Amino acid sequence: MPPHILSSVPRKLHLQPAHPVSLVRQLLEQQFPNPTFRHINALDPVVSTAQNFDSLGFPDDHPGRARSDTYYINRTTLLRTHTSAHQAEAFAGVTAEQPGYLISADVYRRDAIDRTHYPVFHQTEGALVWDREALGVRDVADKVYADLAALPDHDIVVEDVNPPFHAVRNPRQERWHSEAECAAIGAHLKRSLELLVVRIFGLARAAARRASQGVPGGDEPLKVRWVEAYFPFTSPSWELEVFHEGAWLEILGCGVVRQELLNASAPASVREPTNWSSGWAFGIGLERIAMLLFRIPDIRLFWSTDQRFLSQFKSLQGPRGDGDLSGLEQGLRPFVPFSKYPACVKDVSFWVPGPTTTSSAAGGNPTRDDSQSFHENDVMEVVRAAAGDLVEDVRLVDQFVHPKTRRRSLCYRVSYRSLERTLTNIEANEMHDAVVRLLVERLGVEIR
Ligand code: PHE
């Protein structure tokens, strides 16, 4: 477990008053309010493989389980890779008065280094179920449609070309849910999340207008689209994309909860746990929303303790503290970068140890038995260990296999840049030397 990861655990950015990650969490909590949704914000990031994977139906060979993707503490204990790790416990806690929940938490993934990826980030997971026993019905479709009718309308453009479910691509859980019920839950889920987009992007656009920046496409109606997706713990499943500054941006994953999961986590008060309820769940990344809402250009900024960063959000948190976003409505202004300090760019080329595997080098699929094989995420981890948040970007710029020896050579380009000051070339050289030494020491590469 790298020290730079462990030291992030106590930070809890989603709970720091006026921190942009916390403001987005509060925005979600307003959108999915008490008492319908129980807000859960202090769950320990150390979970079991049963919680993070098994309870959710992840197959044994799923790449998410690989050591190259996940921070393991030991064979069966890890830092959660998503808030879905808590679905089972959270469903067991729902009641007739509080049939939904919202979990916000820090999550951990070994990943690339660039301006939108950081090995620690935050997610909010939401879910809502309809309890057949409590409602006194066997099929909840009518009840769900009635609840849908009570949700507000909106006027955004929604592209949703696929049927509510599809036998092959995006199946209904036939054994458990009628056609009407599956369609009703999907429709309620989609409208609930479209309303979330209306709220978030409405704020962002109003802020851009106030700053009279003129967002590209800012006067066109807001456009979203539903894309079929796959998650082991929902079916059917979707991703929601928003048309933002000329491109489709994926903002969340969601779907109709797998009945096996619900059945296994029925609250103690439920008399007949088999098919006791049915409902939806979604998961959304908070940094990505905060980056577009506040126009924050680099994900490392969230971890900055520099007042030039933090002070810009102070006025958005209202005087009544957590939950009071009165400052956000009128006061939201795009983040003003305090300066763009110069980058120092350095390359490192090396021979990869061991035989060349067939899959492509960087970004190749991790295999289940990844104990020996070389993975790009290991390079990222070494760079972070040696240079921490002073690295802005690491990318593979060249690779080849030697025709005779079959040895593989990789060249990575590392950009060093501080967000808070100018790095000297001497400093950057020292860091790069440390990166090179650690690559040799930890990964056994041969520098060229
Ligand atoms: N846990 C999923 C992810 O991290 C998101 C998700 C949550 C999808 C809940 C469906 C339901 O990508």
Coordinates of C-alpha atoms and ligand atoms in Angstrom, one line a residue, residues 81-82 84 87 109 123 125 231 233-234 253-255 281-283, ligand 1:
T81 CA -12.9 0.8 -5.8
H82 CA -16.5 2.1 -5.9
S84 CA -21.3 0.1 -4.8
Q87 CA -25.0 -1.6 -1.7
R109 CA -8.2 2.9 -8.2
Q123 CA -18.4 8.9 -5.8
E125 CA -24.2 6.2 -5.0
F231 CA -22.7 -3.6 -14.8
F233 CA -25.1 -5.7 -10.4
T234 CA -27.8 -4.0 -12.5
G253 CA -23.7 4.7 -14.6
C254 CA -27.1 3.2 -13.4
G255 CA -29.6 0.5 -13.8
A281 CA -29.3 2.4 -8.4
F282 CA -26.8 4.9 -9.8
G283 CA -23.2 5.9 -9.2
Ligands
PHE1 N1 -20.2 1.4 -9.4 C1 -20.3 1.8 -10.8 C2 -19.0 2.4 -11.2 O1 -18.2 2.8 -10.4 C3 -21.4 2.8 -11.1 C4 -22.8 2.2 -10.8 C5 -23.4 2.3 -9.5 C6 -23.5 1.6 -11.8 C7 -24.7 1.8 -9.3 C8 -24.8 1.1 -11.6 C9 -25.4 1.2 -10.3 O2 -18.7 2.6 -12.4

